[in-house]
Short mmCIF file of C-alpha atoms and ligand atoms in Angstrom, two decimals:
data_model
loop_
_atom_site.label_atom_id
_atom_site.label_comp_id
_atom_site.label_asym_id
_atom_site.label_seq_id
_atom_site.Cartn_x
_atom_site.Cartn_y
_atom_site.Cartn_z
CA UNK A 25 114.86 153.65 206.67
CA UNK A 26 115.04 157.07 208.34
CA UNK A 27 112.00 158.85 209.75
CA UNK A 28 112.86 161.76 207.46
CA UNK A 29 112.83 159.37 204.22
CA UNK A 30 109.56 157.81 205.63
CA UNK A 31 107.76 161.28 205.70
CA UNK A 32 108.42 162.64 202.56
CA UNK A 33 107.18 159.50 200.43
CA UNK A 34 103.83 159.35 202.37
CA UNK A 35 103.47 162.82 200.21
CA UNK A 36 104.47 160.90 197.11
CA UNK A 37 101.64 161.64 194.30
CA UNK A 38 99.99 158.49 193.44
CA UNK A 39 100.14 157.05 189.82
CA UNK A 40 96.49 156.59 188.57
CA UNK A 41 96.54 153.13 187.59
CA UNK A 42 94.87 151.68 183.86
CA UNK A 43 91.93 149.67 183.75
CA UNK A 44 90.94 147.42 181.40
CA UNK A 45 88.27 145.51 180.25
CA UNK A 46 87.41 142.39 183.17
CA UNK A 47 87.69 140.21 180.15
CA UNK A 48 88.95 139.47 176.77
CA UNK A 49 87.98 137.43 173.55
CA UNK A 50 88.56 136.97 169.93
CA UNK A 51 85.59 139.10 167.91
CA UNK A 52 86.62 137.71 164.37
CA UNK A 53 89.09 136.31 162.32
CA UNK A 54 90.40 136.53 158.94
CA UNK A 55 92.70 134.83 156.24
CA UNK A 56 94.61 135.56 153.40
CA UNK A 57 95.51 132.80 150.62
CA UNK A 58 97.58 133.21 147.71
CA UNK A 59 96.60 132.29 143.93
CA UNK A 60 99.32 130.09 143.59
CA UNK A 61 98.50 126.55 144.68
CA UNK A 62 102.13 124.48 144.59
CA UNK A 63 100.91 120.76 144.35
CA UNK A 64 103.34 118.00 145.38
CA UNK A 65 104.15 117.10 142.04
CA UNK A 66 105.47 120.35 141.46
CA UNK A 67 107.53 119.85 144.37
CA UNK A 68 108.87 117.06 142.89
CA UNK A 69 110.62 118.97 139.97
CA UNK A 70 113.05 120.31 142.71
CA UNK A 71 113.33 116.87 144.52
CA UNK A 72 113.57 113.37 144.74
CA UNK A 73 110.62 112.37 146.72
CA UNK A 74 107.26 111.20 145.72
CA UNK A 75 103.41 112.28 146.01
CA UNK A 76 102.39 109.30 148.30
CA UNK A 77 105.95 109.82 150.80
CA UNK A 78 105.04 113.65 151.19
CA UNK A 79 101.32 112.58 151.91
CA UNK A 80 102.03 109.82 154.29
CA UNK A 81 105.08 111.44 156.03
CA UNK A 82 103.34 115.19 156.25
CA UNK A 83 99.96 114.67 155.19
CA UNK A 84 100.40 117.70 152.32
CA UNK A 85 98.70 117.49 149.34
CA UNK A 86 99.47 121.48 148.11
CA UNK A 87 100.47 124.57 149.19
CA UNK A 88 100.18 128.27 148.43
CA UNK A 89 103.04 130.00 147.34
CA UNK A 90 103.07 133.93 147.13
CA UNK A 91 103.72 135.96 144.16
CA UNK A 92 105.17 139.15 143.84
CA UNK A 93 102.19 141.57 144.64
CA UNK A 94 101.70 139.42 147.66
CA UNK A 95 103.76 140.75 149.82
CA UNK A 96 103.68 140.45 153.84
CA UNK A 97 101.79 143.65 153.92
CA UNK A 98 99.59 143.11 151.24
CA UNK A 99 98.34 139.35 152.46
CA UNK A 100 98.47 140.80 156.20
CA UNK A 101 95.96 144.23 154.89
CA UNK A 102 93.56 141.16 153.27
CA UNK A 103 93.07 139.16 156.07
CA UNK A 104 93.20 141.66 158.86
CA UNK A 105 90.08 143.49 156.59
CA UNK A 106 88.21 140.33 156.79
CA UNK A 107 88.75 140.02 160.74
CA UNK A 108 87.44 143.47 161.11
CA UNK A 109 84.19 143.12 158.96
CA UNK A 110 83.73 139.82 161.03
CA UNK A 111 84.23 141.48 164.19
CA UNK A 112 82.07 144.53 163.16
CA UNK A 113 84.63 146.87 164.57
CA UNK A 114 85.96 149.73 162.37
CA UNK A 115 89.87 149.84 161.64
CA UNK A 116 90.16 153.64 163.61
CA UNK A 117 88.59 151.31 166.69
CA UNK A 118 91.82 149.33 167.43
CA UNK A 119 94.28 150.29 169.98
CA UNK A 120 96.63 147.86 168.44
CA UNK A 121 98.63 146.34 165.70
CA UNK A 122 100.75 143.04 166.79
CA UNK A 123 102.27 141.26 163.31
CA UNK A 124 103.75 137.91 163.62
CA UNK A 125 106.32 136.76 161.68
CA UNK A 126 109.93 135.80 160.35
CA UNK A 127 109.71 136.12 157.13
CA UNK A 128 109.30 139.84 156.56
CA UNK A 129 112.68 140.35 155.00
CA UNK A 130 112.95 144.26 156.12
CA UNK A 131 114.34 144.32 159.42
CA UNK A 132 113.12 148.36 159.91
CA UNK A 133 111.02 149.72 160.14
CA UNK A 134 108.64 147.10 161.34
CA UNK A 135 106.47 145.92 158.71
CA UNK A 136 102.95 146.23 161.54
CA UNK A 137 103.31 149.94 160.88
CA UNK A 138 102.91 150.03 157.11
CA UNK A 139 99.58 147.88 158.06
CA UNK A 140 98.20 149.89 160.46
CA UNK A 141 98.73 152.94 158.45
CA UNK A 142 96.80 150.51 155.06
CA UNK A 143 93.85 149.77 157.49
CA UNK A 144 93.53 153.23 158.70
CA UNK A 145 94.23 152.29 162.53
CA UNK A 146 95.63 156.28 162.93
CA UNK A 147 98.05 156.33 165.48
CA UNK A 148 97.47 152.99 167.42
CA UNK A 149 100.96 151.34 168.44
CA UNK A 150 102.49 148.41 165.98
CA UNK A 151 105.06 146.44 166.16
CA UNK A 152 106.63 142.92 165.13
CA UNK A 153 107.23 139.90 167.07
CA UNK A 154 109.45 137.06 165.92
CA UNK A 155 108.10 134.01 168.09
CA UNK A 156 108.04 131.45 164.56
CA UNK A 157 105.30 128.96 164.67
CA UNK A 158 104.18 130.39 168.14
CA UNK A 159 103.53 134.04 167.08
CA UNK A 160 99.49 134.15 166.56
CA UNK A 161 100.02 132.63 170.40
CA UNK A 162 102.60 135.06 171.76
CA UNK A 163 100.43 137.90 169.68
CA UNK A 164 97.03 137.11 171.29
CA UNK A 165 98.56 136.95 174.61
CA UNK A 166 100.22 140.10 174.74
CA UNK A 167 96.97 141.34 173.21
CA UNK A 168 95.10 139.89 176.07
CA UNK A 169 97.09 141.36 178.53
CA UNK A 170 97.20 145.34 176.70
CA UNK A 171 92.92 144.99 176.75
CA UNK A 172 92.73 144.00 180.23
CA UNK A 173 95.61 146.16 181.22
CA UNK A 174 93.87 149.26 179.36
CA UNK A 175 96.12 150.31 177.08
CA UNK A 176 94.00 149.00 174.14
CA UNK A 177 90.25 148.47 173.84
CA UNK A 178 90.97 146.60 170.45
CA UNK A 179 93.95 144.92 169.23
CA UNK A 180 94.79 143.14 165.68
CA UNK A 181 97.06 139.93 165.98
CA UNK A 182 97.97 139.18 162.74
CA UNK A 183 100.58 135.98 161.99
CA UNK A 184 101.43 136.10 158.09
CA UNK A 185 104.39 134.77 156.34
CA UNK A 186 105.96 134.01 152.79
CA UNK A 187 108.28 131.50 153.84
CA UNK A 188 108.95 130.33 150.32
CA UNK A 189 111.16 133.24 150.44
CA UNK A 190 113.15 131.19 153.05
CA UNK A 191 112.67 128.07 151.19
CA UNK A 192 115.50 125.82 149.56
CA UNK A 193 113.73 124.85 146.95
CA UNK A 194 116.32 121.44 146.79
CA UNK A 195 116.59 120.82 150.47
CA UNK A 196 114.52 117.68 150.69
CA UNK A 197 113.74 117.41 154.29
CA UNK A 198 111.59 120.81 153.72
CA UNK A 199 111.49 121.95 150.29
CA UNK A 200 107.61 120.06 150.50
CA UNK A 201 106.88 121.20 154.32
CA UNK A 202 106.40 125.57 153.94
CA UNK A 203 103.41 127.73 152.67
CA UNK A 204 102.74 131.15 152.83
CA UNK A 205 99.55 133.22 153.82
CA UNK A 206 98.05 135.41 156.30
CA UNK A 207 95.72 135.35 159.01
CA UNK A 208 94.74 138.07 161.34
CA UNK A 209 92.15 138.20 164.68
CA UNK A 210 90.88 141.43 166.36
CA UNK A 211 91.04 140.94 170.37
CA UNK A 212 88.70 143.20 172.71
CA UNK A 213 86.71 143.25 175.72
CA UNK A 214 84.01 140.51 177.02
CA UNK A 215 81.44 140.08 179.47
CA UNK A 216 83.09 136.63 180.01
CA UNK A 217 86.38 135.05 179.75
CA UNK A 218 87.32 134.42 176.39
CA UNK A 219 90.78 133.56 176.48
CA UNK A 220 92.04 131.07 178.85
CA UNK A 221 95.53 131.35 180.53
CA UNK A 222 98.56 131.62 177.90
CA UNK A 223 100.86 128.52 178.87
CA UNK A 224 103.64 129.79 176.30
CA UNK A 225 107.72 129.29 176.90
CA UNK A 226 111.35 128.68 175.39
CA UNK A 227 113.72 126.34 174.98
CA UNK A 228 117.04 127.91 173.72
CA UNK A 229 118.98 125.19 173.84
CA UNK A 230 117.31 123.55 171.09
CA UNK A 231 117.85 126.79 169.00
CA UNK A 232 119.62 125.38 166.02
CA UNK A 233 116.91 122.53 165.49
CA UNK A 234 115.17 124.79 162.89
CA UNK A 235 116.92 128.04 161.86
CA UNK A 236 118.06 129.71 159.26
CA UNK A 237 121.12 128.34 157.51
CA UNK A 238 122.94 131.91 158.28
CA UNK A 239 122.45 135.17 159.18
CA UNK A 240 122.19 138.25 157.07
CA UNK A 241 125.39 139.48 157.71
CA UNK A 242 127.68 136.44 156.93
CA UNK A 243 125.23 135.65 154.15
CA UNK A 244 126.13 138.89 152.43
CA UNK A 245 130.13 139.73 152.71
CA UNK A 246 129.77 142.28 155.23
CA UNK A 247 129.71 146.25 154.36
CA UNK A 248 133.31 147.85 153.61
CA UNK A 249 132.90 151.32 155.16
CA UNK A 250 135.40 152.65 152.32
CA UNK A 251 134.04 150.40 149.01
CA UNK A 252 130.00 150.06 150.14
CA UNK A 253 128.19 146.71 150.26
CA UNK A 254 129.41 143.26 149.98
CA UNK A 255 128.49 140.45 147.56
CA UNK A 256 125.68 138.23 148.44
CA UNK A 257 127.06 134.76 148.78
CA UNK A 258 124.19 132.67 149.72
CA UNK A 259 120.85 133.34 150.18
CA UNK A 260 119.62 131.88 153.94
CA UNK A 261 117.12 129.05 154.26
CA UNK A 262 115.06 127.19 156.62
CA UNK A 263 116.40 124.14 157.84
CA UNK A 264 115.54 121.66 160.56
CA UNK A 265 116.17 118.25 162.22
CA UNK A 266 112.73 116.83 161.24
CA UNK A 267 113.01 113.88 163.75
CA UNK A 268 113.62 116.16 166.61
CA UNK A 269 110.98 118.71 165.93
CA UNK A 270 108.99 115.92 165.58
CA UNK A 271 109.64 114.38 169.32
CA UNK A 272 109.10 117.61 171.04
CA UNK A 273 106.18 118.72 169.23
CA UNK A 274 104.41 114.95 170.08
CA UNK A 275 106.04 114.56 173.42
CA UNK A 276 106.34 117.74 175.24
CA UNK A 277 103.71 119.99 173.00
CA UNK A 278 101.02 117.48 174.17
CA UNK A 279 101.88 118.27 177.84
CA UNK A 280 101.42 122.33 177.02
CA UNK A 281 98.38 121.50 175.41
CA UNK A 282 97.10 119.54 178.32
CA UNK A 283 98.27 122.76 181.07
CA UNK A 284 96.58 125.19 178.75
CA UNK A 285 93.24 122.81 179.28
CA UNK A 286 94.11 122.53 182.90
CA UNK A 287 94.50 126.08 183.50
CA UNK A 288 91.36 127.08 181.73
CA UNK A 289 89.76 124.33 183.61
CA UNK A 290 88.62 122.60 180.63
CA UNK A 291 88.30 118.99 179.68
CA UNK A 292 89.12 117.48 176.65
CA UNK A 293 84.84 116.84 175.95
CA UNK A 294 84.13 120.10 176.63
CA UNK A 295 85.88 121.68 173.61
CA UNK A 296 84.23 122.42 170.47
CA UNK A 297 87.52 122.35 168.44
CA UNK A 298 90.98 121.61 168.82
CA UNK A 299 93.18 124.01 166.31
CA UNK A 300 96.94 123.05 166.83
CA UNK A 301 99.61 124.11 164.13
CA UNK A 302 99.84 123.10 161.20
CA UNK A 303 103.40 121.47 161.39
CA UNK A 304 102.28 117.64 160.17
CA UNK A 305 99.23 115.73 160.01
CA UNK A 306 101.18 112.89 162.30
CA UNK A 307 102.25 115.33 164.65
CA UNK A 308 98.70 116.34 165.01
CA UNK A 309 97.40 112.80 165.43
CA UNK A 310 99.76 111.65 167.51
CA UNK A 311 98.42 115.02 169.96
CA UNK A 312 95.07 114.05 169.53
CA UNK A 313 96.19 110.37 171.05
CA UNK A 314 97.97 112.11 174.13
CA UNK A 315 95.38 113.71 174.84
CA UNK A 316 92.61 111.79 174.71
CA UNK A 317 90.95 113.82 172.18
CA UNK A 318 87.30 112.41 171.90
CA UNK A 319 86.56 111.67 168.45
CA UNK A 320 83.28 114.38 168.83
CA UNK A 321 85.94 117.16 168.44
CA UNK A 322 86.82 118.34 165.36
CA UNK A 323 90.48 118.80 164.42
CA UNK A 324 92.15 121.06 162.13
CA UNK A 325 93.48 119.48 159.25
CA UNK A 326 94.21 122.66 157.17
CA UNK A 327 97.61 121.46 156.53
CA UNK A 328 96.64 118.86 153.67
CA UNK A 329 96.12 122.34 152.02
CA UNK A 330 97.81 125.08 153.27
CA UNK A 331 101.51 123.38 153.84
CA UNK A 332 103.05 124.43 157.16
CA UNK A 333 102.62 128.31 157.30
CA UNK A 334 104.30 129.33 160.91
CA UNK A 335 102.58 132.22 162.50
CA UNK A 336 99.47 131.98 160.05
CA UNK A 337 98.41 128.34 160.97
CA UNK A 338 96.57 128.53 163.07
CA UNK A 339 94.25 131.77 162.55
CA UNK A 340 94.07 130.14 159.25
CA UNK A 341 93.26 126.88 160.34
CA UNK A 342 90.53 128.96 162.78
CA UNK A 343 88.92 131.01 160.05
CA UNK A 344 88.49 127.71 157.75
CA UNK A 345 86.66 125.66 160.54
CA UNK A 346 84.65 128.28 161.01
CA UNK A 347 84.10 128.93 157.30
CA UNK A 348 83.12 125.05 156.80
CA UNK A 349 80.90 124.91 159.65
CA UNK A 350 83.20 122.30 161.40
CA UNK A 351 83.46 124.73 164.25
CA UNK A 352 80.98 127.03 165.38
CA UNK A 353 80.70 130.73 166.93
CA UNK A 354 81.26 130.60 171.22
CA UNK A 355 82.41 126.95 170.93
CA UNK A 356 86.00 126.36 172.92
CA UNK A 357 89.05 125.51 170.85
CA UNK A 358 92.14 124.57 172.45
CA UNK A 359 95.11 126.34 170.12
CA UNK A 360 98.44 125.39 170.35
CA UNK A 361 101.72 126.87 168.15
CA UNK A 362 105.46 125.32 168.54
CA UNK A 363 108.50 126.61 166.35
CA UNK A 364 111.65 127.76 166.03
CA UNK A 365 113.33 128.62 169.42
CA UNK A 366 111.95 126.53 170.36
CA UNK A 367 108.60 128.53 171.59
CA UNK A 368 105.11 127.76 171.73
CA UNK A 369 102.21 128.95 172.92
CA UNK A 370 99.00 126.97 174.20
CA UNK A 371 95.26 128.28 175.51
CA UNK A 372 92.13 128.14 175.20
CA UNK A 373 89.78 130.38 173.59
CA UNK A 374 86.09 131.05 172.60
CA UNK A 375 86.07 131.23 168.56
CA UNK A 376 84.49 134.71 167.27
C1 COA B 417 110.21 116.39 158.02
C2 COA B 417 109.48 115.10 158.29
C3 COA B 417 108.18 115.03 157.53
C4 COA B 417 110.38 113.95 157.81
O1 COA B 417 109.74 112.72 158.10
P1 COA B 417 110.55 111.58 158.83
O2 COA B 417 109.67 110.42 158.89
O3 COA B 417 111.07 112.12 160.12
O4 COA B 417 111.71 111.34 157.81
P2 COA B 417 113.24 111.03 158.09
O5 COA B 417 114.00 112.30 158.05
O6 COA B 417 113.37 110.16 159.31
O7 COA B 417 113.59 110.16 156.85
C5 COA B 417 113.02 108.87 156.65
C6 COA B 417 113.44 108.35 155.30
O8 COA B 417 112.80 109.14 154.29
C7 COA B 417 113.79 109.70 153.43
N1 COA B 417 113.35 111.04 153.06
C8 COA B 417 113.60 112.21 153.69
N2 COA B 417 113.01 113.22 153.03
C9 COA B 417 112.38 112.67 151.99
C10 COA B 417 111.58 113.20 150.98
N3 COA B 417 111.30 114.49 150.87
N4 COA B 417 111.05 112.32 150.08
C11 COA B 417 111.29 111.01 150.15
N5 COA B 417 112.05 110.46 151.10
C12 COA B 417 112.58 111.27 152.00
C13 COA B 417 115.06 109.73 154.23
O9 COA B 417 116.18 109.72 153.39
C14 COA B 417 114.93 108.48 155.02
O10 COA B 417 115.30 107.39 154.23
P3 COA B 417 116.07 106.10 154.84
O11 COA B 417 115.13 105.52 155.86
O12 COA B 417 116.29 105.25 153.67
O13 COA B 417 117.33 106.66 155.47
C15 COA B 417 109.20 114.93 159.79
O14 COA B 417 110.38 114.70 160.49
C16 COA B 417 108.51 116.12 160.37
O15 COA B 417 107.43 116.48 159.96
N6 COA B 417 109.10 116.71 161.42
C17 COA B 417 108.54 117.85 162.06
C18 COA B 417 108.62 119.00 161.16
C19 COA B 417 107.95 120.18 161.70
O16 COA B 417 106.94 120.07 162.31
N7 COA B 417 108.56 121.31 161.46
C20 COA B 417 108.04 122.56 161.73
C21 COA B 417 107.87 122.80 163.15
S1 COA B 417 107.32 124.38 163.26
#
């Protein structure tokens, strides 16, 4: 470097960096349900399968399947209301507006700017993530970071899906497994740590495990700049290698679970809930063995109801514990999402 170059950036101005709150936490959380409950013997009129295999195998009993006025925005505007009046914080309060999901089926614009605009958030920033069964994870930790970053004093995380949309309705290895609803948390400041280190990742290699059967544009014939839109040929669907999903959630989701307690500097005991996704009851048991869940700490089991709803588990999951007293108000859960990527996202947090 020459002497001249060191001079003249001595005079450089200085950037005047953003603060942030020390901490951050979850102030309240909210859910969305559709009407329509979709029992297993409905299911059945699409496949061959029966009540006691889906409840042994997944540990479903129902699901809730969307109609037309509930759209993502609609279900997402619900449950996001109910996390502010929980939180006591006023919608023109959050800095804000993360939505997680993959089944909004309009690519622009993003779907979190309709919401924000419906909850009266003004101007605050929104935008999607696609991060499948990890997204309320991936949301809350780029939330965390914006609050103690400062460029938000409030954010909304909201996961919400309709993934019946992206259901084949005679694909037995998931026509039983998908559910669609909405849940939503508002993140701000804290006088103490309320959300433990993020242990969140990817696998890409494993990226046709669960996936849609195509994409968009070989779904539809493409456009024909001179004759206008192609024909639709097949709608896409969800599909997945069950047994596969299954190992890696049970073997290596376990292990994230475990870090997430480890970086937190939390044991197992010390938890007052343990909210994982709501993928299968099995998978979830099988979790609880690995790591050596005392029996003292309740478990989500939302899934018997709900179906497997991707980025809405587990604020779902959250807002029911809470709801049924299971859980209760500054207890620690340990929260940990896994999907199609593969991603997931593990930490622990203090429930609103
Ligand atoms: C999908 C899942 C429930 C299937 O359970 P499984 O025990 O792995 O089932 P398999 O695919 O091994 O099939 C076992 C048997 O059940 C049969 N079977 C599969 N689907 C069936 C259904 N819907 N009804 C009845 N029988 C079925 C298979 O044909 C097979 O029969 P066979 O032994 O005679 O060949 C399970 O693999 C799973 O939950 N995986 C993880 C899914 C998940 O978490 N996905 C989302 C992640 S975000």
């Amino acid at each position: 470097m020459t002497a001249e170059h060191t001079e003249t950036s001595g005079a450089r101005p200085q950037i005047r960096p953003a603060t942030g709150a020390q901490y951050a936490r979850i102030h309240g959380v909210g859910g969305y349900r559709p009407t329509r409950v979709i029992p297993n013997s409905e299911v059945l009129n699409w496949i061959e399968s029966s009540d006691e295999w889906i409840r042994t195998r997944s540990g479903i009993t129902e699901r809730r399947w969307a109609g037309p006025e509930e759209t993502v925005a609609e279900m997402s505007v619900q449950a996001a209301s109910k996390a502010l009046a929980m939180a006591g914080i006023s919608a023109d309060q959050i800095g804000g507006v993360i939505v997680a999901t993959v089944s909004h089926l309009k690519q622009t614009p993003a779907i979190a700017t309709e919401i924000a605009d419906r909850l009266g958030c003004g101007t605050a920033p929104a935008f999607d993530i696609s991060a499948a069964c990890a997204g309320f994870g991936y949301g809350l930790s780029l939330a965390d970071g914006m609050i103690r970053g400062g460029s938000a004093e409030y954010v909304i995380v909201i996961g919400v899906e309709r993934l019946s949309d992206l259901t084949d309705i005679h694909d037995r290895s998931t026509a039983f497994i998908f559910g669609d609803g909405a849940g939503a948390a508002v993140v701000g400041p804290s006088d103490s740590p309320g959300i433990g280190k993020v242990i969140w990742g990817s696998d890409g290699s494993q990226k046709d495990v669960i996936s849609q059967t195509q994409a968009w544009d070989t779904a539809m014939a493409k456009p024909d700049a001179v004759n206008g839109v192609g024909e639709a040929v097949k709608w896409p669907a969800l599909r997945m290698e069950g047994q596969t999903v299954f190992r890696w959630a049970v073997w290596d989701m376990a292990k994230a679970a475990q870090q997430a307690l480890d970086a937190a500097g939390i044991t197992a005991d010390q938890l007052g809930a343990f909210i994982p996704h709501q993928a299968n009851m099995r998978i979830i048991d099988a979790m609880i063995k690995a790591l050596k869940l005392p029996d003292s700490v309740p478990v989500a089991r939302d899934i018997a109801e709900t179906g497997n709803t991707s980025a809405a588990s587990i604020p779902l999951a959250m807002e029911r514990m809470l709801q049924s007293g299971e859980a209760k108000s500054g207890d620690l859960a340990l929260i940990i999402g896994f999907g199609a990527g593969l991603v997931y996202a593990a930490a622990v947090v203090t429930l609103p």
